[in-house]
mmCIF file of C-alpha atoms in Angstrom:
data_model
loop_
_atom_site.group_PDB
_atom_site.id
_atom_site.type_symbol
_atom_site.label_atom_id
_atom_site.label_comp_id
_atom_site.label_asym_id
_atom_site.label_seq_id
_atom_site.Cartn_x
_atom_site.Cartn_y
_atom_site.Cartn_z
ATOM 1 C CA UNK A 1489 72.555 169.459 -14.519
ATOM 2 C CA UNK A 1490 68.808 168.295 -14.670
ATOM 3 C CA UNK A 1491 68.568 166.309 -18.643
ATOM 4 C CA UNK A 1492 65.142 168.316 -20.015
ATOM 5 C CA UNK A 1493 62.691 164.616 -20.928
ATOM 6 C CA UNK A 1494 61.577 164.953 -24.599
ATOM 7 C CA UNK A 1495 58.037 165.487 -25.713
ATOM 8 C CA UNK A 1496 55.482 164.579 -28.253
ATOM 9 C CA UNK A 1497 57.533 161.515 -29.718
ATOM 10 C CA UNK A 1498 54.605 159.815 -29.942
ATOM 11 C CA UNK A 1499 52.701 162.324 -31.658
ATOM 12 C CA UNK A 1500 55.850 162.738 -34.245
ATOM 13 C CA UNK A 1501 55.800 158.760 -34.744
ATOM 14 C CA UNK A 1502 52.528 158.284 -35.844
ATOM 15 C CA UNK A 1503 52.584 160.881 -38.570
ATOM 16 C CA UNK A 1504 51.556 159.810 -42.349
ATOM 17 C CA UNK A 1505 55.534 160.746 -42.790
ATOM 18 C CA UNK A 1506 57.292 158.652 -40.351
ATOM 19 C CA UNK A 1507 54.882 155.295 -41.103
ATOM 20 C CA UNK A 1508 56.012 155.790 -44.575
ATOM 21 C CA UNK A 1509 59.560 156.188 -43.852
ATOM 22 C CA UNK A 1510 59.983 153.797 -42.180
ATOM 23 C CA UNK A 1511 57.869 151.364 -44.110
ATOM 24 C CA UNK A 1512 60.905 152.157 -46.853
ATOM 25 C CA UNK A 1513 63.300 150.846 -43.951
ATOM 26 C CA UNK A 1514 61.669 148.116 -42.823
ATOM 27 C CA UNK A 1515 61.764 146.424 -46.297
ATOM 28 C CA UNK A 1516 65.014 146.248 -47.115
ATOM 29 C CA UNK A 1517 66.292 142.986 -47.748
ATOM 30 C CA UNK A 1518 62.862 141.714 -47.698
ATOM 31 C CA UNK A 1519 61.273 142.770 -50.714
ATOM 32 C CA UNK A 1520 59.985 139.235 -51.621
ATOM 33 C CA UNK A 1521 58.845 137.778 -48.372
ATOM 34 C CA UNK A 1522 55.413 137.812 -48.655
ATOM 35 C CA UNK A 1523 54.174 139.681 -45.554
ATOM 36 C CA UNK A 1524 56.010 142.582 -46.970
ATOM 37 C CA UNK A 1525 54.826 141.796 -50.922
ATOM 38 C CA UNK A 1526 51.195 142.011 -48.519
ATOM 39 C CA UNK A 1527 51.450 145.145 -47.610
ATOM 40 C CA UNK A 1528 53.266 146.598 -50.417
ATOM 41 C CA UNK A 1529 50.051 146.383 -52.530
ATOM 42 C CA UNK A 1530 48.307 148.371 -50.417
ATOM 43 C CA UNK A 1531 50.752 150.251 -48.977
ATOM 44 C CA UNK A 1532 48.498 153.439 -48.541
ATOM 45 C CA UNK A 1533 46.048 152.372 -47.351
ATOM 46 C CA UNK A 1534 47.769 150.153 -45.039
ATOM 47 C CA UNK A 1535 49.178 152.604 -43.518
ATOM 48 C CA UNK A 1536 46.504 154.776 -43.018
ATOM 49 C CA UNK A 1537 44.885 151.695 -40.778
ATOM 50 C CA UNK A 1538 48.023 151.691 -39.091
ATOM 51 C CA UNK A 1539 48.306 155.520 -38.237
ATOM 52 C CA UNK A 1540 44.632 155.006 -36.996
ATOM 53 C CA UNK A 1541 44.770 152.438 -35.246
ATOM 54 C CA UNK A 1542 47.967 153.640 -33.362
ATOM 55 C CA UNK A 1543 46.370 156.852 -32.658
ATOM 56 C CA UNK A 1544 43.347 155.310 -31.141
ATOM 57 C CA UNK A 1545 45.345 152.848 -28.859
ATOM 58 C CA UNK A 1546 44.038 150.081 -30.793
ATOM 59 C CA UNK A 1547 47.085 148.685 -31.941
ATOM 60 C CA UNK A 1548 48.419 145.597 -30.999
ATOM 61 C CA UNK A 1549 51.667 143.562 -31.318
ATOM 62 C CA UNK A 1550 51.294 139.982 -33.495
ATOM 63 C CA UNK A 1551 52.854 136.693 -33.192
ATOM 64 C CA UNK A 1552 56.650 135.816 -33.780
ATOM 65 C CA UNK A 1553 57.620 133.452 -36.264
ATOM 66 C CA UNK A 1554 60.580 131.658 -34.699
ATOM 67 C CA UNK A 1555 63.102 129.849 -36.417
ATOM 68 C CA UNK A 1556 66.825 128.751 -35.660
ATOM 69 C CA UNK A 1557 70.804 130.167 -36.664
ATOM 70 C CA UNK A 1558 74.005 127.786 -35.925
ATOM 71 C CA UNK A 1559 76.285 130.221 -36.936
ATOM 72 C CA UNK A 1560 78.606 132.371 -35.210
ATOM 73 C CA UNK A 1561 76.922 130.651 -32.357
ATOM 74 C CA UNK A 1562 73.137 128.782 -32.293
ATOM 75 C CA UNK A 1563 70.374 131.379 -32.033
ATOM 76 C CA UNK A 1564 66.614 131.736 -31.536
ATOM 77 C CA UNK A 1565 65.557 133.950 -33.633
ATOM 78 C CA UNK A 1566 61.923 135.827 -34.036
ATOM 79 C CA UNK A 1567 60.325 137.778 -36.422
ATOM 80 C CA UNK A 1568 58.061 139.919 -36.317
ATOM 81 C CA UNK A 1569 55.125 140.660 -39.158
ATOM 82 C CA UNK A 1570 55.726 143.150 -41.397
ATOM 83 C CA UNK A 1571 53.351 146.023 -40.131
ATOM 84 C CA UNK A 1572 55.135 145.276 -36.643
ATOM 85 C CA UNK A 1573 58.250 146.124 -38.435
ATOM 86 C CA UNK A 1574 57.339 149.592 -39.411
ATOM 87 C CA UNK A 1575 55.413 150.079 -35.838
ATOM 88 C CA UNK A 1576 59.490 149.379 -35.008
ATOM 89 C CA UNK A 1577 61.485 151.355 -37.377
ATOM 90 C CA UNK A 1578 58.976 154.900 -36.442
ATOM 91 C CA UNK A 1579 59.281 153.585 -32.630
ATOM 92 C CA UNK A 1580 63.627 153.778 -32.908
ATOM 93 C CA UNK A 1581 63.348 156.767 -35.721
ATOM 94 C CA UNK A 1582 61.917 159.180 -32.477
ATOM 95 C CA UNK A 1583 64.414 157.045 -29.622
ATOM 96 C CA UNK A 1584 67.383 156.839 -31.038
ATOM 97 C CA UNK A 1585 68.774 160.066 -31.717
ATOM 98 C CA UNK A 1586 67.197 161.096 -27.814
ATOM 99 C CA UNK A 1587 69.508 158.478 -26.445
ATOM 100 C CA UNK A 1588 72.317 158.668 -29.180
ATOM 101 C CA UNK A 1589 73.033 162.007 -27.967
ATOM 102 C CA UNK A 1590 73.361 160.562 -24.183
ATOM 103 C CA UNK A 1591 75.399 157.914 -24.810
ATOM 104 C CA UNK A 1592 79.310 157.174 -24.497
ATOM 105 C CA UNK A 1593 81.882 158.092 -27.315
ATOM 106 C CA UNK A 1594 83.196 154.891 -27.297
ATOM 107 C CA UNK A 1595 79.705 152.437 -27.756
ATOM 108 C CA UNK A 1596 80.521 151.052 -31.014
ATOM 109 C CA UNK A 1597 77.399 148.662 -31.545
ATOM 110 C CA UNK A 1598 74.566 149.898 -33.810
ATOM 111 C CA UNK A 1599 75.282 153.157 -34.144
ATOM 112 C CA UNK A 1600 75.924 155.201 -37.250
ATOM 113 C CA UNK A 1601 79.327 155.833 -38.139
ATOM 114 C CA UNK A 1602 80.680 153.617 -35.862
ATOM 115 C CA UNK A 1603 80.959 149.501 -35.911
ATOM 116 C CA UNK A 1604 83.155 146.322 -35.067
ATOM 117 C CA UNK A 1605 86.135 147.688 -37.023
ATOM 118 C CA UNK A 1606 86.046 151.059 -35.646
ATOM 119 C CA UNK A 1607 85.994 149.282 -31.764
ATOM 120 C CA UNK A 1608 89.286 146.939 -33.073
ATOM 121 C CA UNK A 1609 91.162 149.787 -34.060
ATOM 122 C CA UNK A 1610 90.286 151.999 -30.966
ATOM 123 C CA UNK A 1611 90.874 149.155 -28.882
ATOM 124 C CA UNK A 1612 94.533 148.775 -30.358
ATOM 125 C CA UNK A 1613 94.810 152.561 -30.038
ATOM 126 C CA UNK A 1614 93.961 151.543 -26.155
ATOM 127 C CA UNK A 1615 96.655 148.725 -25.997
ATOM 128 C CA UNK A 1616 99.069 150.581 -27.135
ATOM 129 C CA UNK A 1617 98.504 152.267 -23.967
ATOM 130 C CA UNK A 1618 98.508 149.794 -21.146
ATOM 131 C CA UNK A 1619 99.767 146.716 -20.325
ATOM 132 C CA UNK A 1620 97.124 144.572 -19.028
ATOM 133 C CA UNK A 1621 93.315 144.289 -20.193
ATOM 134 C CA UNK A 1622 90.644 143.756 -18.439
ATOM 135 C CA UNK A 1623 87.253 141.800 -21.508
ATOM 136 C CA UNK A 1624 84.381 141.598 -20.095
ATOM 137 C CA UNK A 1625 81.236 139.450 -21.624
ATOM 138 C CA UNK A 1626 78.177 139.420 -20.232
ATOM 139 C CA UNK A 1627 76.150 135.726 -20.025
ATOM 140 C CA UNK A 1628 73.210 135.219 -21.994
ATOM 141 C CA UNK A 1629 72.764 138.851 -21.922
ATOM 142 C CA UNK A 1630 69.820 139.947 -24.556
ATOM 143 C CA UNK A 1631 67.793 137.549 -23.022
ATOM 144 C CA UNK A 1632 69.154 139.000 -19.439
ATOM 145 C CA UNK A 1633 67.534 142.251 -19.862
ATOM 146 C CA UNK A 1634 65.025 143.426 -17.015
ATOM 147 C CA UNK A 1635 61.791 145.021 -18.508
ATOM 148 C CA UNK A 1636 60.957 147.218 -15.479
ATOM 149 C CA UNK A 1637 64.496 148.724 -15.384
ATOM 150 C CA UNK A 1638 64.668 149.290 -19.011
ATOM 151 C CA UNK A 1639 61.228 150.871 -18.874
ATOM 152 C CA UNK A 1640 62.857 153.003 -16.334
ATOM 153 C CA UNK A 1641 66.061 153.656 -17.937
ATOM 154 C CA UNK A 1642 63.949 155.411 -21.118
ATOM 155 C CA UNK A 1643 61.824 156.865 -18.542
ATOM 156 C CA UNK A 1644 64.590 158.839 -17.799
ATOM 157 C CA UNK A 1645 64.903 160.543 -21.442
ATOM 158 C CA UNK A 1646 61.383 160.687 -22.486
ATOM 159 C CA UNK A 1647 57.906 161.258 -19.933
ATOM 160 C CA UNK A 1648 55.745 160.425 -23.644
ATOM 161 C CA UNK A 1649 53.312 158.255 -21.792
ATOM 162 C CA UNK A 1650 52.074 157.259 -24.508
ATOM 163 C CA UNK A 1651 55.024 155.956 -26.412
ATOM 164 C CA UNK A 1652 56.549 154.121 -23.071
ATOM 165 C CA UNK A 1653 53.315 152.476 -22.960
ATOM 166 C CA UNK A 1654 53.802 151.412 -26.640
ATOM 167 C CA UNK A 1655 57.735 150.598 -25.637
ATOM 168 C CA UNK A 1656 55.672 148.150 -22.427
ATOM 169 C CA UNK A 1657 53.631 146.359 -24.873
ATOM 170 C CA UNK A 1658 56.462 145.758 -26.948
ATOM 171 C CA UNK A 1659 58.427 144.251 -24.294
ATOM 172 C CA UNK A 1660 55.559 142.366 -22.924
ATOM 173 C CA UNK A 1661 55.723 140.373 -26.781
ATOM 174 C CA UNK A 1662 58.206 138.385 -25.032
ATOM 175 C CA UNK A 1663 59.723 137.079 -21.954
ATOM 176 C CA UNK A 1664 63.111 134.310 -21.777
ATOM 177 C CA UNK A 1665 62.293 131.536 -19.372
ATOM 178 C CA UNK A 1666 63.044 131.150 -15.824
ATOM 179 C CA UNK A 1667 66.120 129.277 -17.646
ATOM 180 C CA UNK A 1668 67.777 132.722 -18.122
ATOM 181 C CA UNK A 1669 67.386 133.760 -14.239
ATOM 182 C CA UNK A 1670 70.515 133.947 -12.804
ATOM 183 C CA UNK A 1671 70.436 134.907 -8.735
ATOM 184 C CA UNK A 1672 71.741 138.580 -7.529
ATOM 185 C CA UNK A 1673 72.474 139.181 -3.782
ATOM 186 C CA UNK A 1674 69.322 140.624 -2.486
ATOM 187 C CA UNK A 1675 67.171 138.763 -4.638
ATOM 188 C CA UNK A 1676 63.973 137.586 -3.121
ATOM 189 C CA UNK A 1677 61.659 134.511 -3.899
ATOM 190 C CA UNK A 1678 59.383 136.119 -7.076
ATOM 191 C CA UNK A 1679 62.622 137.109 -8.932
ATOM 192 C CA UNK A 1680 62.971 134.239 -10.776
ATOM 193 C CA UNK A 1681 59.058 135.412 -12.407
ATOM 194 C CA UNK A 1682 60.111 138.752 -13.113
ATOM 195 C CA UNK A 1683 59.384 139.459 -16.845
ATOM 196 C CA UNK A 1684 63.115 139.671 -18.753
ATOM 197 C CA UNK A 1685 64.528 139.227 -22.508
ATOM 198 C CA UNK A 1686 64.576 140.733 -25.754
ATOM 199 C CA UNK A 1687 63.298 138.592 -28.573
ATOM 200 C CA UNK A 1688 66.582 138.136 -30.970
ATOM 201 C CA UNK A 1689 65.118 139.818 -34.667
ATOM 202 C CA UNK A 1690 63.781 142.484 -33.411
ATOM 203 C CA UNK A 1691 65.245 146.328 -34.797
ATOM 204 C CA UNK A 1692 64.298 147.724 -31.076
ATOM 205 C CA UNK A 1693 65.971 144.944 -29.314
ATOM 206 C CA UNK A 1694 69.711 145.978 -30.404
ATOM 207 C CA UNK A 1695 68.730 149.657 -29.641
ATOM 208 C CA UNK A 1696 67.058 148.533 -26.383
ATOM 209 C CA UNK A 1697 69.991 146.233 -26.001
ATOM 210 C CA UNK A 1698 72.983 149.052 -26.521
ATOM 211 C CA UNK A 1699 71.215 151.580 -24.169
ATOM 212 C CA UNK A 1700 70.920 148.503 -21.401
ATOM 213 C CA UNK A 1701 74.508 148.968 -20.473
ATOM 214 C CA UNK A 1702 75.157 152.634 -20.670
ATOM 215 C CA UNK A 1703 74.930 153.375 -17.496
ATOM 216 C CA UNK A 1704 77.820 150.713 -17.094
ATOM 217 C CA UNK A 1705 79.863 153.086 -19.486
ATOM 218 C CA UNK A 1706 78.772 156.527 -17.333
ATOM 219 C CA UNK A 1707 79.722 154.414 -14.442
ATOM 220 C CA UNK A 1708 82.849 153.072 -15.604
ATOM 221 C CA UNK A 1709 83.888 156.458 -17.613
ATOM 222 C CA UNK A 1710 82.737 158.840 -15.283
ATOM 223 C CA UNK A 1711 83.106 157.545 -11.347
ATOM 224 C CA UNK A 1712 85.750 155.265 -12.242
ATOM 225 C CA UNK A 1713 87.364 157.588 -14.476
ATOM 226 C CA UNK A 1714 88.470 154.647 -16.600
ATOM 227 C CA UNK A 1715 89.666 156.602 -19.664
ATOM 228 C CA UNK A 1716 90.817 153.514 -22.035
ATOM 229 C CA UNK A 1717 87.498 151.703 -22.600
ATOM 230 C CA UNK A 1718 85.784 150.616 -25.406
ATOM 231 C CA UNK A 1719 82.330 148.766 -25.423
ATOM 232 C CA UNK A 1720 81.255 146.968 -28.208
ATOM 233 C CA UNK A 1721 76.725 145.807 -26.919
ATOM 234 C CA UNK A 1722 77.763 143.134 -24.691
ATOM 235 C CA UNK A 1723 81.238 143.042 -25.300
ATOM 236 C CA UNK A 1724 83.253 145.126 -22.439
ATOM 237 C CA UNK A 1725 87.687 146.134 -22.415
ATOM 238 C CA UNK A 1726 89.295 147.768 -20.199
ATOM 239 C CA UNK A 1727 92.950 148.850 -20.590
ATOM 240 C CA UNK A 1728 94.717 149.574 -17.504
ATOM 241 C CA UNK A 1729 98.002 149.566 -16.417
ATOM 242 C CA UNK A 1730 98.571 147.315 -14.204
ATOM 243 C CA UNK A 1731 97.319 143.984 -13.327
ATOM 244 C CA UNK A 1732 96.168 145.504 -9.941
ATOM 245 C CA UNK A 1733 94.260 147.777 -11.497
ATOM 246 C CA UNK A 1734 92.419 145.599 -13.717
ATOM 247 C CA UNK A 1735 91.260 143.031 -10.956
ATOM 248 C CA UNK A 1736 89.943 145.807 -8.480
ATOM 249 C CA UNK A 1737 88.113 147.414 -11.509
ATOM 250 C CA UNK A 1738 86.454 143.870 -12.282
ATOM 251 C CA UNK A 1739 85.270 143.415 -9.204
ATOM 252 C CA UNK A 1740 83.324 147.331 -9.060
ATOM 253 C CA UNK A 1741 81.757 146.509 -12.375
ATOM 254 C CA UNK A 1742 80.493 143.395 -11.539
ATOM 255 C CA UNK A 1743 79.083 144.702 -9.122
ATOM 256 C CA UNK A 1744 77.532 147.332 -11.050
ATOM 257 C CA UNK A 1745 76.066 145.381 -13.731
ATOM 258 C CA UNK A 1746 74.627 143.331 -10.715
ATOM 259 C CA UNK A 1747 72.098 146.251 -10.099
ATOM 260 C CA UNK A 1748 71.410 145.826 -13.976
ATOM 261 C CA UNK A 1749 70.985 142.441 -13.337
ATOM 262 C CA UNK A 1750 73.442 140.704 -15.464
ATOM 263 C CA UNK A 1751 76.291 138.098 -15.005
ATOM 264 C CA UNK A 1752 79.523 138.077 -16.119
ATOM 265 C CA UNK A 1753 79.587 135.462 -18.042
ATOM 266 C CA UNK A 1754 82.620 132.936 -16.134
ATOM 267 C CA UNK A 1755 84.795 131.590 -18.928
ATOM 268 C CA UNK A 1756 84.839 135.047 -21.154
ATOM 269 C CA UNK A 1757 84.818 137.266 -18.721
ATOM 270 C CA UNK A 1758 89.273 137.536 -17.862
ATOM 271 C CA UNK A 1759 92.463 139.405 -17.599
ATOM 272 C CA UNK A 1760 94.842 139.485 -20.537
ATOM 273 C CA UNK A 1761 97.993 140.981 -20.822
ATOM 274 C CA UNK A 1762 98.440 143.332 -23.221
ATOM 275 C CA UNK A 1763 101.108 141.498 -25.296
ATOM 276 C CA UNK A 1764 99.094 137.903 -25.483
ATOM 277 C CA UNK A 1765 96.426 140.201 -26.904
ATOM 278 C CA UNK A 1766 92.667 140.504 -26.119
ATOM 279 C CA UNK A 1767 89.848 138.370 -28.173
ATOM 280 C CA UNK A 1768 87.627 140.634 -29.372
ATOM 281 C CA UNK A 1769 85.054 140.486 -31.716
ATOM 282 C CA UNK A 1770 86.343 137.738 -33.710
ATOM 283 C CA UNK A 1771 89.373 138.962 -33.398
ATOM 284 C CA UNK A 1772 92.756 138.443 -31.302
ATOM 285 C CA UNK A 1773 93.678 142.229 -31.210
ATOM 286 C CA UNK A 1774 96.958 143.070 -30.183
ATOM 287 C CA UNK A 1775 98.894 146.741 -30.121
ATOM 288 C CA UNK A 1776 100.187 146.806 -34.040
ATOM 289 C CA UNK A 1777 97.879 143.801 -35.499
ATOM 290 C CA UNK A 1778 95.314 141.661 -34.923
ATOM 291 C CA UNK A 1779 94.710 138.093 -36.122
ATOM 292 C CA UNK A 1780 91.285 136.218 -37.140
ATOM 293 C CA UNK A 1781 90.369 133.460 -34.605
ATOM 294 C CA UNK A 1782 90.280 129.807 -35.891
ATOM 295 C CA UNK A 1783 86.737 128.805 -35.016
ATOM 296 C CA UNK A 1784 86.022 131.964 -36.804
ATOM 297 C CA UNK A 1785 88.073 130.303 -40.149
ATOM 298 C CA UNK A 1786 86.275 127.056 -39.474
ATOM 299 C CA UNK A 1787 82.888 128.664 -39.660
ATOM 300 C CA UNK A 1788 83.327 130.443 -43.094
ATOM 301 C CA UNK A 1789 84.782 127.057 -44.423
ATOM 302 C CA UNK A 1790 81.994 125.306 -43.093
ATOM 303 C CA UNK A 1791 79.635 127.597 -44.567
ATOM 304 C CA UNK A 1792 81.550 127.714 -47.854
ATOM 305 C CA UNK A 1793 80.549 124.172 -48.451
ATOM 306 C CA UNK A 1794 77.206 123.927 -47.938
ATOM 307 C CA UNK A 1795 76.436 126.712 -49.710
ATOM 308 C CA UNK A 1796 78.410 124.692 -52.303
ATOM 309 C CA UNK A 1797 75.858 121.562 -52.149
ATOM 310 C CA UNK A 1798 72.994 124.222 -52.511
ATOM 311 C CA UNK A 1799 74.522 125.451 -55.212
ATOM 312 C CA UNK A 1800 75.099 121.635 -56.752
ATOM 313 C CA UNK A 1801 71.074 120.906 -55.853
ATOM 314 C CA UNK A 1802 70.345 124.058 -57.540
ATOM 315 C CA UNK A 1803 68.366 126.085 -54.235
ATOM 316 C CA UNK A 1804 70.791 128.283 -53.662
ATOM 317 C CA UNK A 1805 72.352 130.926 -56.250
ATOM 318 C CA UNK A 1806 75.581 131.507 -57.145
ATOM 319 C CA UNK A 1807 75.202 135.536 -57.027
ATOM 320 C CA UNK A 1808 73.921 134.747 -53.364
ATOM 321 C CA UNK A 1809 77.312 133.275 -52.328
ATOM 322 C CA UNK A 1810 79.470 136.027 -54.037
ATOM 323 C CA UNK A 1811 77.170 138.545 -51.669
ATOM 324 C CA UNK A 1812 77.804 136.035 -48.264
ATOM 325 C CA UNK A 1813 81.353 135.614 -49.173
ATOM 326 C CA UNK A 1814 81.833 139.867 -49.835
ATOM 327 C CA UNK A 1815 80.320 140.198 -46.200
ATOM 328 C CA UNK A 1816 82.565 138.338 -44.676
ATOM 329 C CA UNK A 1817 85.274 139.329 -46.239
ATOM 330 C CA UNK A 1818 84.592 142.855 -44.800
ATOM 331 C CA UNK A 1819 84.636 141.439 -41.723
ATOM 332 C CA UNK A 1820 87.439 139.167 -42.196
ATOM 333 C CA UNK A 1821 90.702 141.393 -43.480
ATOM 334 C CA UNK A 1822 91.656 140.431 -46.340
ATOM 335 C CA UNK A 1823 95.164 141.962 -46.370
ATOM 336 C CA UNK A 1824 96.034 140.818 -43.308
ATOM 337 C CA UNK A 1825 94.901 136.865 -43.955
ATOM 338 C CA UNK A 1826 95.040 136.567 -47.125
ATOM 339 C CA UNK A 1827 96.951 133.789 -47.281
ATOM 340 C CA UNK A 1828 94.542 131.930 -45.249
ATOM 341 C CA UNK A 1829 91.419 132.858 -47.317
ATOM 342 C CA UNK A 1830 93.137 132.013 -50.591
ATOM 343 C CA UNK A 1831 93.853 128.601 -48.880
ATOM 344 C CA UNK A 1832 90.214 127.663 -47.704
ATOM 345 C CA UNK A 1833 89.059 128.950 -51.225
ATOM 346 C CA UNK A 1834 91.012 127.007 -53.483
ATOM 347 C CA UNK A 1835 89.377 123.988 -52.596
ATOM 348 C CA UNK A 1836 86.305 124.960 -52.623
ATOM 349 C CA UNK A 1837 83.901 124.387 -56.431
ATOM 350 C CA UNK A 1838 80.487 125.301 -57.164
ATOM 351 C CA UNK A 1839 78.659 123.085 -59.912
ATOM 352 C CA UNK A 1840 75.757 124.940 -61.331
ATOM 353 C CA UNK A 1841 73.142 122.841 -62.695
ATOM 354 C CA UNK A 1842 73.560 122.942 -66.804
ATOM 355 C CA UNK A 1843 76.435 124.523 -66.356
ATOM 356 C CA UNK A 1844 79.687 122.131 -67.473
ATOM 357 C CA UNK A 1845 82.749 123.663 -65.424
ATOM 358 C CA UNK A 1846 82.511 124.454 -61.538
ATOM 359 C CA UNK A 1847 83.568 127.937 -60.440
ATOM 360 C CA UNK A 1848 85.773 128.381 -57.781
ATOM 361 C CA UNK A 1849 86.297 131.709 -56.106
ATOM 362 C CA UNK A 1850 89.432 133.839 -55.408
ATOM 363 C CA UNK A 1851 90.008 137.019 -53.616
ATOM 364 C CA UNK A 1852 89.827 139.396 -56.843
ATOM 365 C CA UNK A 1853 87.136 137.460 -58.352
ATOM 366 C CA UNK A 1854 84.834 137.518 -55.119
#
């Protein structure tokens, strides 16, 4: 069956209403930033100017502001200018529904109504029906996405040439270095210079990265006929009845990944007995439970102690600490790890300047 490709996306994307809605989304959590405030101060004029540039084919993406975060792993974040983020949101608003309709049910990252908790619950369900699990993690995934292959995959969804040209221009704003080149069978001498990589920090990067692995999802589900399969971005888990079964699947999936110029991480790609649990999204997941990984608890402890120093220095408000703590608790599942979390919180005090008594959080007061 031939799937009809969508048209007219660029025209819909560049209406004033679409750009206004994109600006509302782009400012979330950024309203106090200078670039946001400057754009919002003359919002209507700036949106009309942006619309004019887009429709005349004169819009160009700006440069990135680069900074580094060290938790949970060291990552280089590239922040786009605010007007560029408005375009990212407008573009994704048109593409996301098309991609969503084609993706499998059990891909859980960056999708409405899904998320990490839903992925873990589904994995637990699948673990109860199998004996062995294959966990695949892709080496330097965001840095390895091939620009040409990504454009081709989007071209199978829409033949809107103007929108695809905008996507091409966006991809051209970033190219990972040859450091992230992983040789694949059949490569020639020019493969190392092939444009690749998505900048961590762009909304579009999340959408494109999630979509880029859809051919692997379809291969595992349709061609291999694998029923118990879960993916969260570049973390893939296949659950089977026998070790031989999942070992055979590992070789086939690795070959399919090679066609996308992707390489499984040699240490993090493993086969596990279901009874031993599967490391997934910061937990070791078992058929009837999960245990938070010690590395996550260590990072949480270090971060809370760093926040305590910042509060004492007057460089961080206590409300920020509370919001960060609540966000982490939403991930950590206090119902299962309450005693451990309370033990950590019990040792950390927050001395606000000008207050005699320090503040100490508990699960009840967070």
